[in-house]
Every structure is written in structure tokens, then in C-alpha cells.
Coordinates of C-alpha atoms and ligand atoms in Angstrom, one line a residue:
X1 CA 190.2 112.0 90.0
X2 CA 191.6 115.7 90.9
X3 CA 195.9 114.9 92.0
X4 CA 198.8 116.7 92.3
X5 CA 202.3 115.8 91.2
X6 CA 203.1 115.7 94.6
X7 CA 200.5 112.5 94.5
X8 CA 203.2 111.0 91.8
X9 CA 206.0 111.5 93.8
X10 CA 204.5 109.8 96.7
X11 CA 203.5 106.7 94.9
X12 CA 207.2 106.3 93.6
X13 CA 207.7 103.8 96.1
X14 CA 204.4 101.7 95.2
X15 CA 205.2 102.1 91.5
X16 CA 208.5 100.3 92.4
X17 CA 206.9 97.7 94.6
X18 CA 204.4 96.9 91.7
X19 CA 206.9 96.7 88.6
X20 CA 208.9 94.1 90.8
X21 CA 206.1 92.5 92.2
X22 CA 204.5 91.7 88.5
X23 CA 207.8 89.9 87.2
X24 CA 207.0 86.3 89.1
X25 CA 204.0 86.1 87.5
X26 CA 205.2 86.8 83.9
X27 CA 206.1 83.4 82.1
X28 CA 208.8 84.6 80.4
X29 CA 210.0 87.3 82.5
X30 CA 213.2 88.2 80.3
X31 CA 210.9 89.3 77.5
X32 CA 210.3 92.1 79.9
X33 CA 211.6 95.4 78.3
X34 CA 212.5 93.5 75.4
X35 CA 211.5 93.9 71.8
X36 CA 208.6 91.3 71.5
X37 CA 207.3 91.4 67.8
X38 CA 205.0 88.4 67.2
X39 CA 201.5 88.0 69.1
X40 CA 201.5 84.6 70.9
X41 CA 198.5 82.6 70.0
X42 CA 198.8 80.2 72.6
X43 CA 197.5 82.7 75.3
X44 CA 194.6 81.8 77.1
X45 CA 191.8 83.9 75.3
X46 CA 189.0 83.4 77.8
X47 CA 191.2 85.2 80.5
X48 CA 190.9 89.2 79.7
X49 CA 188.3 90.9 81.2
X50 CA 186.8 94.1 80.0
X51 CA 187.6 95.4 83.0
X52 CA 191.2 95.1 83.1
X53 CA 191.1 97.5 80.7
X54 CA 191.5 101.2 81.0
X55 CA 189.9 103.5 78.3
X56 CA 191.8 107.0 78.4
X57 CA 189.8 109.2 76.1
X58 CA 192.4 112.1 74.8
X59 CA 189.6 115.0 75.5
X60 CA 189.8 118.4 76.3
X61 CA 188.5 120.6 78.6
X62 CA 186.7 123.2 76.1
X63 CA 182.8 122.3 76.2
X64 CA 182.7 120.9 72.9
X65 CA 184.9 118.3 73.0
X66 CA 184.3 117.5 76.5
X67 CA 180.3 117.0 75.0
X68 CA 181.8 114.4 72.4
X69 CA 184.0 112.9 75.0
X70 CA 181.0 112.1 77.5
X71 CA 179.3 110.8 74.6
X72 CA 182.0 108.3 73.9
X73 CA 182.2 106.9 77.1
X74 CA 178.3 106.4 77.2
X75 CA 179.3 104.9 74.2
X76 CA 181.4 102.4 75.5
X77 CA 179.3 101.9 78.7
X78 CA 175.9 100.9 76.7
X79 CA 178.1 98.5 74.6
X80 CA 179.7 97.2 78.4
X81 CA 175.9 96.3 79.1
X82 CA 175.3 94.6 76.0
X83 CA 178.3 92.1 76.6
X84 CA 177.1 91.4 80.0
X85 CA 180.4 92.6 81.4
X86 CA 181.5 94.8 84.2
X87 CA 182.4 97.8 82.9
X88 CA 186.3 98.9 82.7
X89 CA 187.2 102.3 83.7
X90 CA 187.0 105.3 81.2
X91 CA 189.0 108.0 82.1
X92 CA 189.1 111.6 80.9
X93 CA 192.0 112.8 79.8
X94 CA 191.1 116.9 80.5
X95 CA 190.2 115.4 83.7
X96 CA 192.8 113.2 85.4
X97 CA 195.0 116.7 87.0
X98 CA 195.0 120.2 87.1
X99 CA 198.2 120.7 84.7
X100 CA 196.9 121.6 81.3
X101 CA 199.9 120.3 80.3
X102 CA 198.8 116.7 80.5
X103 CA 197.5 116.6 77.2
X104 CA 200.8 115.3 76.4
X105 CA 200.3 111.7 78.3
X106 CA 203.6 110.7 79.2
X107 CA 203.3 113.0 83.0
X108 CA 200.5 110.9 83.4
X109 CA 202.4 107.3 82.7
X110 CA 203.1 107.8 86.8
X111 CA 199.3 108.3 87.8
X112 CA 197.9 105.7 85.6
X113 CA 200.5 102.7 87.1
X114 CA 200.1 103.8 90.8
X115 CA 195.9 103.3 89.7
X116 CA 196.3 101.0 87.6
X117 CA 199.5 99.0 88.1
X118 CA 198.5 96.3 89.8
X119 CA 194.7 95.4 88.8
X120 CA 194.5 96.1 85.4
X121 CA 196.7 94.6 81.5
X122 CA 195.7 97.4 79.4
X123 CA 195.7 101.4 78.9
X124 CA 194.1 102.0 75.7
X125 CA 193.9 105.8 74.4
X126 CA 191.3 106.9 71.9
X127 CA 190.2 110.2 70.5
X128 CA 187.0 111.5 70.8
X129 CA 185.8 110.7 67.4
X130 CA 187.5 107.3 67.5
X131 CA 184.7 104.9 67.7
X132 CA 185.4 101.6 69.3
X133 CA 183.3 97.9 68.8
X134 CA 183.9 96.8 71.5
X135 CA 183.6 92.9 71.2
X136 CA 185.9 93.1 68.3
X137 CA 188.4 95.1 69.9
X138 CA 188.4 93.0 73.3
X139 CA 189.1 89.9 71.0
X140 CA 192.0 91.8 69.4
X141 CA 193.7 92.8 73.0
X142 CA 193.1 89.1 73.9
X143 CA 195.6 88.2 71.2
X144 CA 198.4 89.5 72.9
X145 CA 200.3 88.2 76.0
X146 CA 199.6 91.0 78.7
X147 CA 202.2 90.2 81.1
X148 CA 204.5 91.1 78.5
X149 CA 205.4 95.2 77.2
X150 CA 203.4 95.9 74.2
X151 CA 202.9 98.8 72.3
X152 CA 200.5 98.4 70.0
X153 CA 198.3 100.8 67.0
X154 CA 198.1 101.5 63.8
X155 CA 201.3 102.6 62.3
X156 CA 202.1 106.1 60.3
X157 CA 205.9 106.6 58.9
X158 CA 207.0 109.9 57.4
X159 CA 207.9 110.0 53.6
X160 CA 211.0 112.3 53.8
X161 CA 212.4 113.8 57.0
X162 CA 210.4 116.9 58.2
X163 CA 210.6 119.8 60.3
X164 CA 207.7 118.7 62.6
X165 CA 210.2 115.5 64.0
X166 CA 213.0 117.4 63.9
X167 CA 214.3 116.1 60.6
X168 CA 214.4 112.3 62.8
X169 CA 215.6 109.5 60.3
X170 CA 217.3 112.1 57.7
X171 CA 218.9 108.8 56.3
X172 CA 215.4 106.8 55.8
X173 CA 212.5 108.6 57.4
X174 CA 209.8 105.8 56.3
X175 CA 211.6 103.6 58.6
X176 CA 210.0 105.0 62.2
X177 CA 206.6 104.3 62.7
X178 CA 204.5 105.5 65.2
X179 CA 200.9 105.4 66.2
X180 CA 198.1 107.3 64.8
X181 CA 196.1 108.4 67.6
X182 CA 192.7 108.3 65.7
X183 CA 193.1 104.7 65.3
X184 CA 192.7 104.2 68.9
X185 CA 196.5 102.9 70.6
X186 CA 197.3 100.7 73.6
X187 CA 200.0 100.0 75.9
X188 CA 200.1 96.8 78.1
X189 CA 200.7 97.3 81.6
X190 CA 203.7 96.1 82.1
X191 CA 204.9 98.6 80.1
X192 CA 203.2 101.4 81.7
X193 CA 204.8 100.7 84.7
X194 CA 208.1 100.6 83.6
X195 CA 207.9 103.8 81.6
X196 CA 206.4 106.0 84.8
X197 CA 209.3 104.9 86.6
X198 CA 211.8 106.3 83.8
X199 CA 209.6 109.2 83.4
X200 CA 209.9 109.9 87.3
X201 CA 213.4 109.0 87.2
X202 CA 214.7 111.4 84.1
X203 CA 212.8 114.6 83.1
X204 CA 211.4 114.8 79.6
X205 CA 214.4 116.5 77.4
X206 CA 212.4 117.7 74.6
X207 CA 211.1 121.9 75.1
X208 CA 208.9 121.6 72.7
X209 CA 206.0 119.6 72.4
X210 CA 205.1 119.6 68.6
X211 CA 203.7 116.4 67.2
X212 CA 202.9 114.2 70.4
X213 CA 202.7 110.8 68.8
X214 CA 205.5 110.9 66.8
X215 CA 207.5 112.0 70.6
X216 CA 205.4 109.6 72.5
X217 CA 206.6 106.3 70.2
X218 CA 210.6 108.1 70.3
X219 CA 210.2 108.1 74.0
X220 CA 209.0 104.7 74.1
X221 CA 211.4 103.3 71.8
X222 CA 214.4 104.6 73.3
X223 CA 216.8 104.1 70.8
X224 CA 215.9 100.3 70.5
X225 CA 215.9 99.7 74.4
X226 CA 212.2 99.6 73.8
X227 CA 209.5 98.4 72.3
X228 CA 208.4 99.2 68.6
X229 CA 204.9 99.8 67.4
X230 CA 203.6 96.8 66.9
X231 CA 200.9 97.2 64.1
X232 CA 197.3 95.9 64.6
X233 CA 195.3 95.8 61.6
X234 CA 192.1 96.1 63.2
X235 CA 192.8 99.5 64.3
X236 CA 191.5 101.7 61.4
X237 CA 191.0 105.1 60.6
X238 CA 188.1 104.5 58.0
X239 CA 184.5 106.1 58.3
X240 CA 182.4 103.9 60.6
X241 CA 180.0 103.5 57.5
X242 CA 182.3 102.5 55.2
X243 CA 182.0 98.3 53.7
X244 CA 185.4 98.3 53.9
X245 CA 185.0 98.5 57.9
X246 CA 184.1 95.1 58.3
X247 CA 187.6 93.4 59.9
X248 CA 187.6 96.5 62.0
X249 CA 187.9 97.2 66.1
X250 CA 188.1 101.0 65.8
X251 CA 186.7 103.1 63.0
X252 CA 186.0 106.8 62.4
X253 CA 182.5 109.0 63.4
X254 CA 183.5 111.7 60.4
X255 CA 186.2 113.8 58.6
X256 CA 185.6 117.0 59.6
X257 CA 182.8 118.1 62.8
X258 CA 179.8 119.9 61.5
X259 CA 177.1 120.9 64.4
X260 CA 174.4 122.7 62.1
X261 CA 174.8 125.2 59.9
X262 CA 178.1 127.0 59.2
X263 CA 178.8 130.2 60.8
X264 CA 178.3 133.0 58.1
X265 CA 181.6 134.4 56.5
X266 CA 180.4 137.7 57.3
X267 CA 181.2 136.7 61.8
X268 CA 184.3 136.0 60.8
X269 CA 186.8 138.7 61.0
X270 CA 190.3 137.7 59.0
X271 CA 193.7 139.3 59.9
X272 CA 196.8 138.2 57.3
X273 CA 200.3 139.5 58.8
X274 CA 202.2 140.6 56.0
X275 CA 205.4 143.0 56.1
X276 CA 206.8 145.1 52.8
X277 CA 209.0 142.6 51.5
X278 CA 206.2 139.9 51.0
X279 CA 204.1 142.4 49.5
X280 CA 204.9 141.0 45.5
X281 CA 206.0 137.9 46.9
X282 CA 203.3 136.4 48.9
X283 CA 200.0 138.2 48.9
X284 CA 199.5 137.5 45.3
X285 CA 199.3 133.8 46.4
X286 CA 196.6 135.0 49.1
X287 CA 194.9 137.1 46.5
X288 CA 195.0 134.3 43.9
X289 CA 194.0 131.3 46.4
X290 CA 191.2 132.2 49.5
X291 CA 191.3 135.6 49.7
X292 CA 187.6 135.8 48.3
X293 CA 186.5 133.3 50.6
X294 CA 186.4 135.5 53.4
X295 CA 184.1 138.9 53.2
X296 CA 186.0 140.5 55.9
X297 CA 189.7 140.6 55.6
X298 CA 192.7 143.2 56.5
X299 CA 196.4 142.9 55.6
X300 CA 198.6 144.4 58.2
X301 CA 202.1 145.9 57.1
X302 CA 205.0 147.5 58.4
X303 CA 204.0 149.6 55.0
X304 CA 201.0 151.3 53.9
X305 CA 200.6 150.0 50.3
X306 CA 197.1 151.2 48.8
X307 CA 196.7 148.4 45.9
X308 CA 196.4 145.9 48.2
X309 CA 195.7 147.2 50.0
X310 CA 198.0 146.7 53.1
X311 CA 197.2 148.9 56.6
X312 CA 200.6 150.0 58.8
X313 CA 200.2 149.4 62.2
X314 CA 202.5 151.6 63.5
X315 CA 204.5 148.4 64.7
X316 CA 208.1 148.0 63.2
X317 CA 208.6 145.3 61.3
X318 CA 210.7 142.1 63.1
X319 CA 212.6 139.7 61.3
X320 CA 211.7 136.8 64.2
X321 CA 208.5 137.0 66.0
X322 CA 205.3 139.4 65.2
X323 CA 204.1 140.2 69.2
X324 CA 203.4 144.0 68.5
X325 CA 202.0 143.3 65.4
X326 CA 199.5 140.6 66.8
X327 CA 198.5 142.7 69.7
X328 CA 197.9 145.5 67.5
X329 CA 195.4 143.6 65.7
X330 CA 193.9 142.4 68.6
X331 CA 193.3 145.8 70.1
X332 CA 191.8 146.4 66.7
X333 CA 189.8 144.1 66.6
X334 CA 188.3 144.9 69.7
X335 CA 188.6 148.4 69.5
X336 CA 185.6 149.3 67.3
X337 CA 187.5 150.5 63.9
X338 CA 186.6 147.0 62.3
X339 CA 183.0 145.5 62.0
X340 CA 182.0 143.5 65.5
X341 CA 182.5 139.7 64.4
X342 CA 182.0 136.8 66.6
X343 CA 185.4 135.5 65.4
X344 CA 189.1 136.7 64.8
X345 CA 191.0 134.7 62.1
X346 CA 194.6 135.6 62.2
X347 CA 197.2 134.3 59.6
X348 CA 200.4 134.4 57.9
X349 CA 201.2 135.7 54.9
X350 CA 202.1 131.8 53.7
X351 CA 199.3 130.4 55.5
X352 CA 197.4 128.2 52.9
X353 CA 193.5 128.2 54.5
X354 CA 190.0 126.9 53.8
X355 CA 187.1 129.7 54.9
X356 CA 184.3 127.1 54.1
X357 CA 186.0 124.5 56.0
X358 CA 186.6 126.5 58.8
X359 CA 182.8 128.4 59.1
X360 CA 181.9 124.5 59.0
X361 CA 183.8 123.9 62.2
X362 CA 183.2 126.9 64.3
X363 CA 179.5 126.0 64.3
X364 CA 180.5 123.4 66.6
X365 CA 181.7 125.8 68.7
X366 CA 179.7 128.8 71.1
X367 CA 181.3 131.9 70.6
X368 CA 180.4 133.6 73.8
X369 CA 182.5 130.8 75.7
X370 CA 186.5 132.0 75.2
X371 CA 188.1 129.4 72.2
X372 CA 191.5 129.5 70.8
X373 CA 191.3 127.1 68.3
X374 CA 194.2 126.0 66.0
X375 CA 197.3 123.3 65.9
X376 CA 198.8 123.2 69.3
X377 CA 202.1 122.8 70.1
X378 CA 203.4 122.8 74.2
X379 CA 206.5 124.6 75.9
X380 CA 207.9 123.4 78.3
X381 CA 205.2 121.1 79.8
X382 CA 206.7 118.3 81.9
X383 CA 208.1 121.5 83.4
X384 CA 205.3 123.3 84.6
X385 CA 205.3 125.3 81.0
X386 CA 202.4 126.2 78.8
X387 CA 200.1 125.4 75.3
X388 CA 200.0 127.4 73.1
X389 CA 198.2 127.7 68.9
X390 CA 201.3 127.6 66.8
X391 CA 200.4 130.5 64.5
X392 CA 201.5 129.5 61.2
X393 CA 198.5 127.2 60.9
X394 CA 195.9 129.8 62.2
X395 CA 194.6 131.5 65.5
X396 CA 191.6 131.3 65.7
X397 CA 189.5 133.4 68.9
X398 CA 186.7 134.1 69.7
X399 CA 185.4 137.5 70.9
X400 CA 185.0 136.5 74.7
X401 CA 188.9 135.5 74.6
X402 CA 190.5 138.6 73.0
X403 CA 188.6 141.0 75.4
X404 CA 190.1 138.5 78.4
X405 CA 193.2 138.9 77.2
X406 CA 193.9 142.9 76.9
X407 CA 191.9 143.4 79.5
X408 CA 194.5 140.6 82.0
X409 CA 197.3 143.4 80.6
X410 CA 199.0 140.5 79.4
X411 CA 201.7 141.8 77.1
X412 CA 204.6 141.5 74.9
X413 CA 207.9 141.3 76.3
X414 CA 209.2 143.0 73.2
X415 CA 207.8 143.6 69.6
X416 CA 210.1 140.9 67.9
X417 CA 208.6 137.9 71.0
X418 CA 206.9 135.0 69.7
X419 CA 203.4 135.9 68.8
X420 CA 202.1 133.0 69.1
X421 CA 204.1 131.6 72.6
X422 CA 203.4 134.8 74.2
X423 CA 199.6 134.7 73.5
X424 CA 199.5 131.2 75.2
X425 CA 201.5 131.8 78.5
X426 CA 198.8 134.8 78.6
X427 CA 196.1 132.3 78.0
X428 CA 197.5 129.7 80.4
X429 CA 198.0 132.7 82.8
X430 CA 194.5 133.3 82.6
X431 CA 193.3 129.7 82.9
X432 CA 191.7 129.7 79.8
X433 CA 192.6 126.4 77.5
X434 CA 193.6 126.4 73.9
X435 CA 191.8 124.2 71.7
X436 CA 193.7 122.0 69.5
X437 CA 192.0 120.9 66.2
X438 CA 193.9 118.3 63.8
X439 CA 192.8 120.2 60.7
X440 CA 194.8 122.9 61.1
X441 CA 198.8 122.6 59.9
X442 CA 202.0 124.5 60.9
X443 CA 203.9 122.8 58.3
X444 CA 203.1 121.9 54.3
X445 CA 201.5 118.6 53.2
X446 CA 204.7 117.2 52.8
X447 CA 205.7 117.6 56.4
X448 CA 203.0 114.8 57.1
X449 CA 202.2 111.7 56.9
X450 CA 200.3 110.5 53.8
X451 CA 198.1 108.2 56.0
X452 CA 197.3 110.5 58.9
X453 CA 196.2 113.4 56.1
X454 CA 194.0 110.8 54.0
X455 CA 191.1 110.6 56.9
X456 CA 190.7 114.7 57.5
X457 CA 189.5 117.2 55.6
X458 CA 192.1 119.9 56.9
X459 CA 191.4 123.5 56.8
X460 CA 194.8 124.9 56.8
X461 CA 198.4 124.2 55.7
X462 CA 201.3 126.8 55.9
X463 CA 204.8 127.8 54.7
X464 CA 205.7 128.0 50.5
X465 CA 209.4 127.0 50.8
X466 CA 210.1 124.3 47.8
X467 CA 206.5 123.9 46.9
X468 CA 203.6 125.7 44.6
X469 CA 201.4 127.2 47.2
X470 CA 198.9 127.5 44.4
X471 CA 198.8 123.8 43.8
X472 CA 198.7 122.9 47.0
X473 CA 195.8 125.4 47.9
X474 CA 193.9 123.4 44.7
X475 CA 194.8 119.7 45.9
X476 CA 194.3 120.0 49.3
X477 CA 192.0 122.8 50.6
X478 CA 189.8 123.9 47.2
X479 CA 186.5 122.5 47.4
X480 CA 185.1 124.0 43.7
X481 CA 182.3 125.6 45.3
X482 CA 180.8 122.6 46.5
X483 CA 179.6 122.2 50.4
X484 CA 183.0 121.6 51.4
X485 CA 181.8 118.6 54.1
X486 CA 179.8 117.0 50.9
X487 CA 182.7 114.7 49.2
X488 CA 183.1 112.8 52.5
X489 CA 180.2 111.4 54.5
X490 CA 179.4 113.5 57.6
X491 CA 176.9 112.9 60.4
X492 CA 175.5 116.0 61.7
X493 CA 176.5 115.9 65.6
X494 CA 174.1 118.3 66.9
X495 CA 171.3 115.6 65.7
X496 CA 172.8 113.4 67.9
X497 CA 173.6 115.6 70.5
Ligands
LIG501 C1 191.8 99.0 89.9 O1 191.9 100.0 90.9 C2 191.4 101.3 90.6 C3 191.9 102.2 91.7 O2 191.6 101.7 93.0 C4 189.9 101.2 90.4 O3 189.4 102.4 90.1 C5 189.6 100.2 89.3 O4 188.2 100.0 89.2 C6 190.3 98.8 89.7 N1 190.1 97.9 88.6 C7 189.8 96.6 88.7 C8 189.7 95.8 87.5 O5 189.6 96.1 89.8

């Protein structure tokens, strides 16, 4: 499975061969690379077999999720057995190259048509949580025509234009849609193929790499050279469990991971970043929303301000990015001069956060094994760059990983250097993955769609501008005491583990 992009290069010339060599046999060859909105029900249904299709489960490399990945393709195996089929190929993502990067699919597009170009009618991509029944979903593929491009999942659109897509669609931002990757999405080979030539052929323009599904569909699209989202309603985001699940081909395992019993808030060390002039103007929203939640907790200040009170770090305060700051509380953190937790929260000043929601997740997660945990975002990464947790939403480490990191050296360029970007080019200089967890937000509510928010429970949401971060806090992340994994049913994993 291990390759190289040097292994892409080389299969340019096969790639070619086997997008030319696929057009005699499509019906209507035209329709390739044209918009094809309608399913054909005239297709001969008895003709896909499961193993034309390729399962490429979206998992990553820290042990966790790779557990949960495994499980899924056993998953899909046992039910392969039960149809009497030969079973198709399951592929994981973490897996398929070297380059971390690859989370973000589209370098792949190259690998998966030299494999799979010629033999195969589907790539299919799920999560790890994204169950699939299989029958149902066969049937569902088998309504399509596969010699023709199809890009198909369940849709999200944006309700005003937000930060996270670049403000995309200002004029009517309901009007994109693009897939939500919980709901399991799929495109048909032909299209594969004639994507990981254009990938091969023109580098990837965008730098950053901020909300991959919403960039995946833009790439895809093309301006309307492509293919649209074709929405399948049997791709569905609901709990497995629920009655409602009947007509579905994909459901959901749960809202939120739980492996046993939450870590204690008293191994959870929490760092805010604060600076003078947020003093009166943010941490009373801290004070007044989760700061109770947590049992250990510091503010760090360019000012020493004793009814907070706030600690000065010694680090001048920057207008753009916090690095001396954030490696100032890492060294303090490590240093002795704060009790010895297993973890290290480190936030904003606006960052809106759940404690019970997060102690709930780390106890999925072993904290002698280095974790950075959070929302992450890529730099760079069709270009050899790096991943990094965008820090707005919440760093989360682990003890292992801050001692790896100042002992590597690994430092700031310059005080005012992206905190967060410089923390993950240390990581990825290291080796040492980050861990991306859909709960956690760099943006507000707002900044995402309605749909995609209704099946988490997310544990944090940043940023105040033109919202009450008070009201937000209460709607989204207050759970009134209760076991905050209670309102929504849960399976405990570890049970099944
Ligand atoms: C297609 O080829 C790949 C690579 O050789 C192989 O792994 C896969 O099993 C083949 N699939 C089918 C349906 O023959």
C-alpha cells in the first residue's frame, strides 16, 4: 500500500491510457465530463458487483481512530460474507502514503485511478463512524450509470457566506452544495480518472486547507465544467437506531465518542490566552460561561491583573500571532510551577468550550501516546506542507507531546508567528500527527452549516464578532448539569471494543 509521489508521476502515462481507453465502452460517451443530473433507471441492475467498489475509510493514523477504522472495515467484510459476495477493497486512508498530507484526498485522486482505473465503477469515502448497510447501499450505487462522472452524497449548503469558504457565493451562499462526509460520498470512476489527470496536470491553488469538503466539491465543480453534487437520499446522517433510519444506506454509530468514564476535570490542565485589552471585554464572558467547568485554569496576560486574576508571562503582547505566548505556557506547563495533569487545554480568550464534553472525549484517548487534538486545518499540503490544530477552536495535548516538542528545540521564529502553524510544522517535524476531531470549531455556529451541526454534539465554537457569546455558549455547548452525552443516544465504544 506504502507509494511515493514519484509512484504517481510514473503512472501518468497509464492514467492517460485508461481515461481514453474507458470512452468506447461508455454508451453515451459525450455525457463524459458533463453535468449529468438525473439517475437512469434503465441501467442494468444485476451488473454491479461489490467488488467494483472501493471503500476509502477517511481514518487517521492516531491509535484511536485507526481502532475504529479497522472495526469498520470488519464491518463491512462480515456483511461481504453475508451477501455471498467477493469482497471489494477497503482502503485506509492514514494508510495509502507517507504524506500526512493526504488526509485532504484529492493527491490521492492519482493513486486511486492508476489502482483502480481500469477494474473498478466506484470510490466510495466514509468516516469512521459512518456506518454502511451494505445491501441497501449496493442497490443505491446500482441506480446510477457507472460509465458516466458522478458525484454523489448527501448535500449541505451554507446559510450566509462565511469565513471558513472564503465568503464563496456572497450573492446566495445556500446555492453551493457540497457533500457531508459523515453521510458516506462517492465518485464514479470515470470521474476519478479524469480528475487525477487535472490534479497531475495543475497544482492545487488553494494554501490553505480549511474545510476539505466544501474545497473538494469547488474542485470538482470547476466553475460548472464539472459535475454537481448529485443528492442521494439514502445517505443519512441519523443515529443508526433511530425509526426514522429505515430508507437509509448509511447511518450514524453516535454524536459524540465516549470509551468509559470521562477523564476527571482535575487531569485537565486549562490555559486561556488573554492580553490587557480583553481583560473587561472578554474574560467576563469566560467567567460568566465555562470558566467553572474546569478546576484547573490560568489566564495568561501581557498584564498582571490580580482580580482575575491574569499571570504576565514576560512575553510582549502581539497584535497577530501568540508564538511566545503559547510556548511560554507550554514550558509551564511542563516546567513544574502548575499541578502535573495528563492534559493541556489551551484557548482563546473568545473561545466558546464545553469541559464535560471534552473530559467525555479524551477518555477515548491514552494520554501517554502524544495527541494533539482539535479542528485541523493544512498548509500548504499538495506542496509538501504541514497540518496543523487551528487554535481558535482548542489545542488540546497531551503530556507525552508537549515534552517532545521543547525537548526537539522546536521554536518560534518570532513572538508575533502563528501559534498555532508553528506548533504543527514542529509536530510534522517530529512525525507526530495531529488529531482532527469535528466537534471542535474555529468559527461561530453561524459559520456552519445547519445540517452538518444537527448530528454532533460539539465541544467548542470560537470568535464573538456580531453574536452573544453568552447565548451561544447556552444554545449550543450548556448541558444544565446533565451527563452531557445523555440527550443523545450513545453506545459506549470500549464495550464493543
Ligand atoms: C483491481 O486492481 C487492484 C490493483 O491491482 C486490486 O487490488 C483490486 O482487487 C482489483 N479489483 C478487481 C475488482 O479486480
Amino acid at each position: 500500500m506504502k507509494m511515493s509521489r514519484v509512484h504517481y508521476i510514473a503512472h501518468t502515462g497509464a492514467v492517460l491510457f485508461i481515461f481514453f481507453s474507458l470512452m468506447p465502452l461508455s454508451a453515451v460517451p459525450e455525457n463524459l465530463g458533463s453535468k449529468v443530473q438525473d439517475a437512469d433507471s434503465s441501467i442494468d441492475t444485476n451488473q454491479l458487483k461489490l467488488r467494483e467498489v472501493v471503500f476509502v475509510i477517511q481514518s487517521q493514523r492516531n491509535s484511536f481512530h485507526k481502532q475504529q477504522a479497522e472495526r469498520r472495515r470488519e464491518d463491512l467484510l462480515l456483511q461481504t460474507e453475508n451477501l455471498l459476495e467477493s469482497p471489494p477493497a477497503i482502503l485506509l486512508l492514514h494508510s495509502l502514503s507517507d504524506n500526512e498530507g493526504d488526509w485532504s484526498i484529492l493527491p490521492l485522486l492519482p493513486y486511486l485511478s492508476s489502482t483502480f482505473g481500469k477494474n473498478s465503477s466506484w470510490i466510495v469515502f466514509l468516516e469512521e463512524d459512518t456506518n454502511v448497510r451494505l445491501a441497501k447501499f449496493l442497490e443505491v450505487l446500482t441506480r446510477f450509470d457507472r460509465r458516466k462522472e458522478w458525484f454523489l452524497g448527501k448535500p449541505l449548503h451554507d446559510e450566509e457566506s462565511t469565513i471558513i469558504h472564503h465568503y464563496a457565493f456572497a450573492e446566495n451562499p445556500s446555492i453551493f452544495k457540497y457533500p457531508d462526509f459523515a453521510a458516506a460520498w462517492a465518485l464514479s470512476l470515470p470521474l476519478v480518472n479524469r480528475l487525477a489527470i487535472k490534479v497531475k496536470d495543475e497544482p492545487l491553488k488553494s494554501d490553505f486547507t480549511i474545510d476539505l469538503k466544501h474545497e473538494v466539491a469547488l474542485y470538482i465543480w470547476e466553475n460548472g465544467k464539472g459535475p454537481q453534487l448529485t443528492e442521494v437520499p439514502e445517505l443519512c446522517t441519523m443515529l443508526d437506531e433511530s425509526p426514522l433510519a429505515k430508507h437509509c444506506a448509511t447511518t450514524l454509530s453516535y454524536r459524540l465518542p465516549m470509551c468509559g468514564e470521562p477523564v476527571k476535570k482535575e487531569d485537565i490542565f486549562v490555559a486561556v490566552k488573554t492580553c490587557r485589552k480583553f481583560h473587561t471585554e472578554r474574560v467576563p464572558v469566560v467567567k460568566k460561561t465555562w470558566e467553572k467547568q474546569a478546576s484547573l485554569l490560568e489566564y495568561y496576560s501581557d498584564h498582571a491583573d490580580p482580580s482575575i486574576p491574569t499571570i504576565n508571562l514576560g512575553v510582549p503582547n502581539t497584535n497577530r500571532g501568540h508564538c511566545g505566548k503559547t510556548f511560554a505556557i507550554l514550558k509551564r506547563f511542563a516546567s513544574g510551577a502548575v499541578p502535573k495533569t495528563n492534559w493541556l487545554l489551551i484557548v482563546d480568550d473568545d473561545t466558546l468550550i464545553s469541559l464535560p464534553r471534552l473530559q467525555a472525549l479524551l477518555s477515548c484517548y491514552d494520554p501517554s501516546e502524544p495527541l494533539c487534538l482539535g479542528e485541523r486545518y493544512g498548509y500548504g499540503l499538495s506542496q509538501g506542507g504541514y497540518s496543523y490544530i487551528t487554535g481558535g477552536g482548542g489545542m488540546v495535548f497531551s503530556r507525552e507531546t508537549v515534552v517532545r516538542l521543547l525537548a526537539s528545540g522546536c521554536k518560534c521564529y518570532s513572538n508575533d508567528a502563528p501559534d498555532d502553524m508553528v506548533l504543527g510544522m514542529c509536530l510534522n517535524a517530529l512525525k507526530l500527527p495531529v488529531t482532527h476531531s469535528p466537534l471542535f470549531h474555529q468559527a461561530r455556529p453561524e459559520d456552519y452549516s445547519r445540517e452538518f451541526l444537527a448530528h454532533q454534539v460539539p465541544v467548542s465554537f470560537h470568535k464573538h464578532w456580531n453574536i452573544d457569546p453568552i447565548s451561544v455558549f447556552q444554545k449550543w455547548l450548556k448541558d444544565d448539569g446533565m451527563d452531557p452525552t445523555s440527550e443523545t443516544p450513545q453506545k459506549d465504544i470500549k464495550e464493543e471494543l
